[in-house]
Short mmCIF file of C-alpha atoms in Angstrom, two decimals:
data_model
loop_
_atom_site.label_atom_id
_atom_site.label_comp_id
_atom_site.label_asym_id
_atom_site.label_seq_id
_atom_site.Cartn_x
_atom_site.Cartn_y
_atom_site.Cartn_z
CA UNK A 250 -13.62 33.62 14.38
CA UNK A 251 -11.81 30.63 16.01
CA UNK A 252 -11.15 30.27 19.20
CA UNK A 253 -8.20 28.07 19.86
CA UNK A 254 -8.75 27.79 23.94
CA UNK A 255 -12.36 26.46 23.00
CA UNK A 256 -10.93 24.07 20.23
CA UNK A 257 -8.00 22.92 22.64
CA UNK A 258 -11.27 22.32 25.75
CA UNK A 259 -12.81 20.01 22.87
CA UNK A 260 -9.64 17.90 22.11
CA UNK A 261 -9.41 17.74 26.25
CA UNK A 262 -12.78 16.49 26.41
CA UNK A 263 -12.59 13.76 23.41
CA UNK A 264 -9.67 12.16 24.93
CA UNK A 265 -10.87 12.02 28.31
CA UNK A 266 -14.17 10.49 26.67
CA UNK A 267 -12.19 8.04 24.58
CA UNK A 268 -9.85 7.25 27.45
CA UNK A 269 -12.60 7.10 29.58
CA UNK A 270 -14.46 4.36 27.81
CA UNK A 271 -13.40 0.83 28.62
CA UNK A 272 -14.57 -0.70 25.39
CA UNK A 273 -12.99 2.41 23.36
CA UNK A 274 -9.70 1.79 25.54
CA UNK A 275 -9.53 -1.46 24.53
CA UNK A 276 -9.89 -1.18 20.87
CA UNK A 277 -7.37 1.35 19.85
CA UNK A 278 -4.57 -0.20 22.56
CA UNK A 279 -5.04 -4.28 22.04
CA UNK A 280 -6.79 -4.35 19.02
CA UNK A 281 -4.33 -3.06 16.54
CA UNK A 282 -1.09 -4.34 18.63
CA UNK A 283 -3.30 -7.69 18.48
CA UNK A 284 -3.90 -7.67 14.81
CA UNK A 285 -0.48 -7.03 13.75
CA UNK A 286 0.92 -9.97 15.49
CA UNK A 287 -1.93 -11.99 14.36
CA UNK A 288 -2.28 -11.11 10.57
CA UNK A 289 1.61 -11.13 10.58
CA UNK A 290 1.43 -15.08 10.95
CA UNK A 291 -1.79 -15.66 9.14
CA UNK A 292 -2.31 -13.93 6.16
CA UNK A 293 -1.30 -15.32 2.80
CA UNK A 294 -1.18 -13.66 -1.14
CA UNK A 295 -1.29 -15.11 -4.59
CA UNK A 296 -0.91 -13.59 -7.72
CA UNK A 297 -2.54 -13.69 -11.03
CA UNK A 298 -0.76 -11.73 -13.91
CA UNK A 299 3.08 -10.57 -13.79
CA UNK A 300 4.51 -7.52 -16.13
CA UNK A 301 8.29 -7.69 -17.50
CA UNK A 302 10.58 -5.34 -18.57
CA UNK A 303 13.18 -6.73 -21.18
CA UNK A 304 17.33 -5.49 -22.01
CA UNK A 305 17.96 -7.67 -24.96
CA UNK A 306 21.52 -6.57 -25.59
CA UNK A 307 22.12 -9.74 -27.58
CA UNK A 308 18.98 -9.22 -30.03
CA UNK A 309 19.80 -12.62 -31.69
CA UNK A 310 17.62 -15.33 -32.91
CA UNK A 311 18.13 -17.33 -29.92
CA UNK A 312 17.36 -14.35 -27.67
CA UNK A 313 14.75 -13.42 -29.24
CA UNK A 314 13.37 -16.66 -29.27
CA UNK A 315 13.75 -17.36 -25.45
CA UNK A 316 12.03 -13.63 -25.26
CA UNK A 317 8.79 -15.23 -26.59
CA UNK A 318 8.50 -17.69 -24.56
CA UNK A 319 8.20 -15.37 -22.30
CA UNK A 320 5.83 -13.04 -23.98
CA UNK A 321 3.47 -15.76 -24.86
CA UNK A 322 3.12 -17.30 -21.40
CA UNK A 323 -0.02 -17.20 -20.08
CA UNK A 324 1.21 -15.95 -16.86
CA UNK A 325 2.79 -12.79 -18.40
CA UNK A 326 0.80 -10.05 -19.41
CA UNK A 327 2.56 -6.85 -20.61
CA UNK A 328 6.03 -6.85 -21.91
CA UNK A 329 8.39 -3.49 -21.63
CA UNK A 330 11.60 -3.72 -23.78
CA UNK A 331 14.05 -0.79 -22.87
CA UNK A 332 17.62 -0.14 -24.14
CA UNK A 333 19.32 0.67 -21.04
CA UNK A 334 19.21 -0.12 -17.05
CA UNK A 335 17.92 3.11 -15.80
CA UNK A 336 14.75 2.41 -17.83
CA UNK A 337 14.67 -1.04 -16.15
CA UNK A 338 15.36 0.42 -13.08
CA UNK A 339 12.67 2.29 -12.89
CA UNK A 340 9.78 0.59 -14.31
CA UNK A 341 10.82 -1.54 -11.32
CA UNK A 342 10.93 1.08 -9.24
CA UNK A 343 7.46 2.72 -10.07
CA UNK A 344 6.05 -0.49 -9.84
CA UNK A 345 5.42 -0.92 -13.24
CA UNK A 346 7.16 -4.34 -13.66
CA UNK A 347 6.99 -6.90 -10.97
CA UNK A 348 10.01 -8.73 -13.14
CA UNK A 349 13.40 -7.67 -15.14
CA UNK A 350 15.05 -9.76 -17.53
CA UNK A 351 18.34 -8.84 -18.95
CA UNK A 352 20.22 -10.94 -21.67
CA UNK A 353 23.75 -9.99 -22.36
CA UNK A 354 25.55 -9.23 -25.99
CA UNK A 355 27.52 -12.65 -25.51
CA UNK A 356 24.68 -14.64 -25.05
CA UNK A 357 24.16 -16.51 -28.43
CA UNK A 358 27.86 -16.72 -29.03
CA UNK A 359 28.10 -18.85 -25.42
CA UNK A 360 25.64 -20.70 -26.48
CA UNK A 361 27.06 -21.67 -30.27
CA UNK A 362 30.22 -22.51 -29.13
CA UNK A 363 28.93 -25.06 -26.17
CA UNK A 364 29.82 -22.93 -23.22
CA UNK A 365 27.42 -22.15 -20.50
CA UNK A 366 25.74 -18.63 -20.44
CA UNK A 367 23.21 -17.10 -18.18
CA UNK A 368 20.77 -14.28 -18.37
CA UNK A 369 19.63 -11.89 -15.48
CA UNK A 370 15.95 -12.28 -13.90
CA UNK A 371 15.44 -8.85 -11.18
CA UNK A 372 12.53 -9.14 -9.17
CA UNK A 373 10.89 -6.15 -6.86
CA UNK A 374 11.07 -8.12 -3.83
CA UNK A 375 8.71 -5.67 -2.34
CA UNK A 376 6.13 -7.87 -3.13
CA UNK A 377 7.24 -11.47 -1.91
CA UNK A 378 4.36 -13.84 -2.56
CA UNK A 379 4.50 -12.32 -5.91
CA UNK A 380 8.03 -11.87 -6.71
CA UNK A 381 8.68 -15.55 -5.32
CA UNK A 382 5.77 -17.13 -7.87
CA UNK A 383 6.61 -14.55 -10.61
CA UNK A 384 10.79 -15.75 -10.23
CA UNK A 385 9.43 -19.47 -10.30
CA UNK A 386 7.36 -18.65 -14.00
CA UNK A 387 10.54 -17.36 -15.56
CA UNK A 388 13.12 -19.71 -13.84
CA UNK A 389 10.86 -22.69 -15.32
CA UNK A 390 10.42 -21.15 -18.79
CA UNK A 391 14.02 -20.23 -19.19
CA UNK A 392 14.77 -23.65 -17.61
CA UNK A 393 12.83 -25.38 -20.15
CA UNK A 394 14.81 -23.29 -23.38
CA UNK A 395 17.94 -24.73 -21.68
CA UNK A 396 17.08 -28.03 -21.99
CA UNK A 397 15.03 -28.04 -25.37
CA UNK A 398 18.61 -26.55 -26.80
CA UNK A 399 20.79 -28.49 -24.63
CA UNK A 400 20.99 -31.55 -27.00
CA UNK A 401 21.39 -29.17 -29.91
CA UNK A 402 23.99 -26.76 -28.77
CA UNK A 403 25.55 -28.61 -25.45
CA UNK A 404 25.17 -25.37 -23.58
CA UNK A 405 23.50 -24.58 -19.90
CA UNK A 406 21.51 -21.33 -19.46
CA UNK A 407 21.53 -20.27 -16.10
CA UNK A 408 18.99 -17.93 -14.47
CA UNK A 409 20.69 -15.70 -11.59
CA UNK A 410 18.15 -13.86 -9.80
CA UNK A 411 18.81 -10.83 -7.98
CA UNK A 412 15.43 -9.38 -5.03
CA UNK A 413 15.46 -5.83 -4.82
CA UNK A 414 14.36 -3.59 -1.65
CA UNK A 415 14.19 -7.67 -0.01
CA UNK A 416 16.73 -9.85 -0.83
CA UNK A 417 15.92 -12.70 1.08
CA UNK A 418 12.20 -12.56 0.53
CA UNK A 419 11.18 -11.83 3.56
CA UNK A 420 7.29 -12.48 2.90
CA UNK A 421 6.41 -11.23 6.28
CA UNK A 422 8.13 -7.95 5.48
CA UNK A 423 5.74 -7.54 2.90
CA UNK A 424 2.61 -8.10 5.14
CA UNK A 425 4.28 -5.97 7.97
CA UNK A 426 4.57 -2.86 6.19
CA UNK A 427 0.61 -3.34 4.84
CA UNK A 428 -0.60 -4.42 8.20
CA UNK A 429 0.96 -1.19 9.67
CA UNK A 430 -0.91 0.80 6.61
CA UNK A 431 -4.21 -0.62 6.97
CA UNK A 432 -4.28 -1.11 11.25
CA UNK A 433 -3.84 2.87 11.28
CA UNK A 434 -6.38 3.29 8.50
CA UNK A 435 -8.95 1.43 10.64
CA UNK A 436 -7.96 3.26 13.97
CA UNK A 437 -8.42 6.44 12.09
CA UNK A 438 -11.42 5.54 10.77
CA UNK A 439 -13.65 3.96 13.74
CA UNK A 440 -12.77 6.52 16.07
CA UNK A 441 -13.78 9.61 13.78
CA UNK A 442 -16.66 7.84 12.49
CA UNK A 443 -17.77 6.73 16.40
CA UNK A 444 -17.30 10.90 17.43
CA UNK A 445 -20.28 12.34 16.60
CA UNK A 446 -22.46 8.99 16.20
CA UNK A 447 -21.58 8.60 19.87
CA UNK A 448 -22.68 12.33 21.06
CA UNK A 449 -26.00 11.63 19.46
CA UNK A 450 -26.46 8.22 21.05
CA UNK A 451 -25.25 9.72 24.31
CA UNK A 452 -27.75 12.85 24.35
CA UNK A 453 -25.06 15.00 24.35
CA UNK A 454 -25.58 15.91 20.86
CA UNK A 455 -28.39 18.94 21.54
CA UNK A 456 -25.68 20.47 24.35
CA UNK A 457 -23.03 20.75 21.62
CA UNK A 458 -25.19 22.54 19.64
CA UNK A 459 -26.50 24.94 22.13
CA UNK A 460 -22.49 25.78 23.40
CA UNK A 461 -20.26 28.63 22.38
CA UNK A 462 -18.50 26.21 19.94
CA UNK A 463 -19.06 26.58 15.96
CA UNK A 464 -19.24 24.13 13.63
CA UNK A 465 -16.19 24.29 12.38
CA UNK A 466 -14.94 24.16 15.78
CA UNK A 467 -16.28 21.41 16.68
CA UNK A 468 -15.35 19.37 13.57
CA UNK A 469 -11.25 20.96 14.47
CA UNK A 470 -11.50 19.03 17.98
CA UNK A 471 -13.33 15.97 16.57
CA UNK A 472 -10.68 15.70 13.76
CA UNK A 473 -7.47 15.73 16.30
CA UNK A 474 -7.97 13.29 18.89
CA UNK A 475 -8.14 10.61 16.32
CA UNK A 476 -5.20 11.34 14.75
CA UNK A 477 -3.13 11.86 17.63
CA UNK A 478 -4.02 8.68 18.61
CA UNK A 479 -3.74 6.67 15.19
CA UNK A 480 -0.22 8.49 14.51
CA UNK A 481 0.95 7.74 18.22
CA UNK A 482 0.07 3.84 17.36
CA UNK A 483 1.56 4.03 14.04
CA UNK A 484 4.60 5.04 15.30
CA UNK A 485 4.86 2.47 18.22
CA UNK A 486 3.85 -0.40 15.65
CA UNK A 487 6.24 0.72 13.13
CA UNK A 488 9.04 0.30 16.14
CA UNK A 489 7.67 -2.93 16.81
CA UNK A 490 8.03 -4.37 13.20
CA UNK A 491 11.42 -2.79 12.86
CA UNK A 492 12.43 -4.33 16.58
CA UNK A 493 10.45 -7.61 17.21
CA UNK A 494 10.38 -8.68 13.26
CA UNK A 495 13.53 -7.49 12.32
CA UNK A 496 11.99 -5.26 9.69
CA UNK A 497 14.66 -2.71 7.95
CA UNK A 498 13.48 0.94 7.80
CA UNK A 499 15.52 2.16 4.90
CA UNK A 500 13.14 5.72 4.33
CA UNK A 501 13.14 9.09 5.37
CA UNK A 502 11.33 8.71 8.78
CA UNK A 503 10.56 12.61 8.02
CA UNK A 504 8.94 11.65 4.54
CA UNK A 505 7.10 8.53 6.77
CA UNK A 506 5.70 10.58 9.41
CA UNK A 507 4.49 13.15 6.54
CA UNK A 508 2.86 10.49 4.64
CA UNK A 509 0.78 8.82 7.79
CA UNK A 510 -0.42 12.05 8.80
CA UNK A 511 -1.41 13.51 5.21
CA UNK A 512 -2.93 9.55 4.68
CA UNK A 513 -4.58 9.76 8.08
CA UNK A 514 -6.12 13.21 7.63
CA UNK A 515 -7.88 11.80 4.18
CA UNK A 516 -9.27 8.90 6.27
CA UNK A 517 -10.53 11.40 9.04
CA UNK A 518 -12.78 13.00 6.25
CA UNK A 519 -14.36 10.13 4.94
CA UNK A 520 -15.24 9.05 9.07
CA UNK A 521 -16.37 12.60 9.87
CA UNK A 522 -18.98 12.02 6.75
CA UNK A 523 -19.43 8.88 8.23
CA UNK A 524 -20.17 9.80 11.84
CA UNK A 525 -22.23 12.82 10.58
CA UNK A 526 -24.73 10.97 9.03
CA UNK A 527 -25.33 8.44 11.62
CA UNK A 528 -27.40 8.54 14.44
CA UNK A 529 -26.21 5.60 16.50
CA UNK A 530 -22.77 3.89 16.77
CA UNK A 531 -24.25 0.64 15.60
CA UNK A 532 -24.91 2.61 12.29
CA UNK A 533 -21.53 3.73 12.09
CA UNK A 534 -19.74 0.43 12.84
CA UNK A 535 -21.76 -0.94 9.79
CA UNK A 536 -21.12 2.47 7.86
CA UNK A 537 -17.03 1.76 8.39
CA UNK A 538 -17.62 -1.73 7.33
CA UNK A 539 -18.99 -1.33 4.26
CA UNK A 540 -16.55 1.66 3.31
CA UNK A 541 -13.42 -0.36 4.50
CA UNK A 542 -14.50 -3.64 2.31
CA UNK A 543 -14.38 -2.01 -1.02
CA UNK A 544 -11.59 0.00 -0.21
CA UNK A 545 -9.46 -2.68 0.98
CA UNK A 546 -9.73 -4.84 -2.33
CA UNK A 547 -9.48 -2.04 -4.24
CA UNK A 548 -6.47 -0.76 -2.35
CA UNK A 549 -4.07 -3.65 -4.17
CA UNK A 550 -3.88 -5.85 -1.01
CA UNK A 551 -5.66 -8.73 -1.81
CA UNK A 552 -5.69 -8.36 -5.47
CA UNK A 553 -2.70 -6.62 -8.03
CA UNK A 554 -4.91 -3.30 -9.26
CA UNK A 555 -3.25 -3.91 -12.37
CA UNK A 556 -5.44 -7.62 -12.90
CA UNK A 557 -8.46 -5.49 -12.00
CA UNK A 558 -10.82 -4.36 -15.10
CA UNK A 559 -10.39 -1.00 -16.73
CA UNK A 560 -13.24 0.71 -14.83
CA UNK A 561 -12.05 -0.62 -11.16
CA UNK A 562 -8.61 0.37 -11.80
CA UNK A 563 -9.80 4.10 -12.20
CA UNK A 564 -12.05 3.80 -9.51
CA UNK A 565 -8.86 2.93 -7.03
CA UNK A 566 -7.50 6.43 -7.33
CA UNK A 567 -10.47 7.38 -5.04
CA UNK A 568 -9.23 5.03 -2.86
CA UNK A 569 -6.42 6.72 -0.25
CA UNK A 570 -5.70 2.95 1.24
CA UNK A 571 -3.90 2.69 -1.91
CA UNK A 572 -2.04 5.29 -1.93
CA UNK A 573 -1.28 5.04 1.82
CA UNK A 574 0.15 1.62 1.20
CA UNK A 575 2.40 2.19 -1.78
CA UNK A 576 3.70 4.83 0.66
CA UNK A 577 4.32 2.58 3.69
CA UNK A 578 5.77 -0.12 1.65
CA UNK A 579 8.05 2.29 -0.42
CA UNK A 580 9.43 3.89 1.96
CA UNK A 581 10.02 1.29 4.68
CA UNK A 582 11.47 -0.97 1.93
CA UNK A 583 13.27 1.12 -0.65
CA UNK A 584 13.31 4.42 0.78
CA UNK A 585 11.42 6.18 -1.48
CA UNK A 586 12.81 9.78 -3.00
CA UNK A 587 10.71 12.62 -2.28
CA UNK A 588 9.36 12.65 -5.90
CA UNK A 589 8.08 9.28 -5.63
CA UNK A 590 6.37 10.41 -2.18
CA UNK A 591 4.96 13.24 -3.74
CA UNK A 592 3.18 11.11 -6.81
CA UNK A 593 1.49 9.92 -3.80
CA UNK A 594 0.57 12.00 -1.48
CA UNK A 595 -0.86 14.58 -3.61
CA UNK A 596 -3.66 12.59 -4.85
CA UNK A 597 -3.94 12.04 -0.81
CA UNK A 598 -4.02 15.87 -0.44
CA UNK A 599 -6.48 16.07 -2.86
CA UNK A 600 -9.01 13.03 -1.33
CA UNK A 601 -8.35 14.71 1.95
CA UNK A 602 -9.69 18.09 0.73
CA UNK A 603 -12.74 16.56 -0.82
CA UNK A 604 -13.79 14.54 1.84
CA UNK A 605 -12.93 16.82 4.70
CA UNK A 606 -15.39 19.44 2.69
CA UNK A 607 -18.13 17.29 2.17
CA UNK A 608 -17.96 16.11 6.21
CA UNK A 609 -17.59 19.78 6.88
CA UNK A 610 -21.31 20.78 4.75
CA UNK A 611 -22.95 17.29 5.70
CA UNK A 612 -22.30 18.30 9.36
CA UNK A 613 -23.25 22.22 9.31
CA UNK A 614 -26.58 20.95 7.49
CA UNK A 615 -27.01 18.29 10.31
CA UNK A 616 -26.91 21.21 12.91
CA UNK A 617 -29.37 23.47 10.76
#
């Protein structure tokens, strides 16, 4: 049977030890407040392959022809054609297409009779470094039609561009809403991983064994501290980015707070696991490290998943950093529905209840 007093003693005790600890003081105040400002400035994106999805209302030779050009650009990669905006809309939306193109039903005819036309390029301006190198591919190649049927046809084809979710392109909205992801992934992380590494190190390891406490118990008041903490600093840097930067917070801050804790308590497991099978914190420091690598580039960050091979592209739905971000950046930027949150968060639910169970039996075997 539980006992909550004994649980509540535990969290007592692991923030008094955390607070406590100049070193651990340090890291989970300055270091992520540090970071944030830092990466904010620093870090820079590129991006490899770009998908479109294409309302040809025109469906003309000429259309069809500036189509593919578009199609057979190396930079492009899969093309969606669709029949009405909603489609559009939501290929965007999902982030299935980085890029819309819309041509109207009087294109062509603009055209043949010399009078300038344009078509409609929508970018997800979610992504900025991408959506501003993806907007320059299409601006050039429809650009270049213009002119190659300029001499022929004396007409102008004009590209109007319309960024969703960040109008202005705002690349250090982009990075903001990661950095505020990943900062609260590492928190999480270090801190659960450190727990029980640190008892061990300590000596204190044998006491908790010998106490009234169960296992289960133990692993309650372990798993709570950190996340009080990490949501606590998620919180006061998601004020910051929205204050200092500017940042607009468009989302349910219900759905937000819902999402960091359900991402958070997926990270806890995979520290607990972490912490459980280390003896020393200098073994779990290195353990977090090599998790947090992998996970990172597979999380969509550095790299689009979708210009990942086949087999690394599965292997990101074990990954909850990318989940948690597509979260973060949804709903600060576009104020993701509900449905979209739950696409999300249930895989979440699911890595949570996987790795939480196999911390849980790793531990209990430790103390056998």
């Amino acid at each position: 049977m539980i006992n909550i007093n004994r649980i509540i003693a535990m969290i007592k005790k692991e923030l008094i030890t955390i607070w406590k600890d100049p070193k651990s003081r340090g890291f989970i105040i300055a270091f992520p407040l540090v970071q944030l400002l830092m990466f904010a400035f620093a870090v820079t994106m590129e991006v490899k392959n770009i998908d479109v999805t294409i309302i040809d209302r025109d469906n003309t030779q000429l259309s069809r022809e500036l189509i593919s050009r578009v199609t057979n650009s190396p930079q492009f990669r899969y093309v969606f054609y669709v029949d009405n905006e909603k489609d559009l809309k939501n290929n965007i939306d999902v982030q299935k297409s980085l890029l819309g193109l819309y041509i109207d039903n009087d294109f062509s005819q603009n055209i043949k009779r010399g009078k300038p036309t344009s078509v409609q390029v929508i970018v997800d301006g979610r992504q900025t470094n991408s959506a501003s190198i993806a907007n320059g591919y299409i601006t050039q190649i429809i650009n270049d039609f213009s002119n190659e049927i300029s001499p022929q046809k004396g007409a102008k084809i004009n590209p109007i561009v319309r960024n969703w979710y960040n109008p202005n392109l705002e690349y250090r909205w982009y990075v903001l809403s990661i950095l505020v992801a990943m900062l609260s992934v590492v928190v999480t992380l270090i801190l659960t991983a450190l727990s029980i590494a640190r008892e061990r190190e300590l000596g204190n390891f044998d006491q908790l064994i010998v106490s009234s406490l169960s296992s289960m118990e133990i692993l309650i008041g372990k798993t709570i501290p950190p996340m009080m903490i990490s949501m606590t600093l998620t919180i006061i840097m998601t004020i910051i980015v929205t204050t200092c930067f500017g940042m607009p917070f468009v989302g349910s801050v219900l759905l937000f707070l819902v999402a960091i804790f359900i991402s958070l308590l997926s990270i806890v497991g995979v520290g607990l696991f972490i912490s459980a099978i280390c003896n020393t914190q200098q073994q779990a420091i290195l353990s977090v490290m090599t998790f947090m690598m992998p996970a990172m580039l597979l999380s969509g960050f550095i790299s689009p998943i979708d210009n990942m091979p086949k087999v690394l592209q599965y292997i990101t739905y074990l990954d909850p950093i990318r989940f948690f971000m597509v979260l973060t950046r949804g709903i600060f930027l576009k104020g993701m529905g509900i449905v979209d949150v739950l696409l999300n968060v249930i895989p979440l639910i699911i890595i949570a209840i996987i790795t939480l169970t196999i911390a849980a039996r790793t531990f209990k075997r430790k103390l056998g």
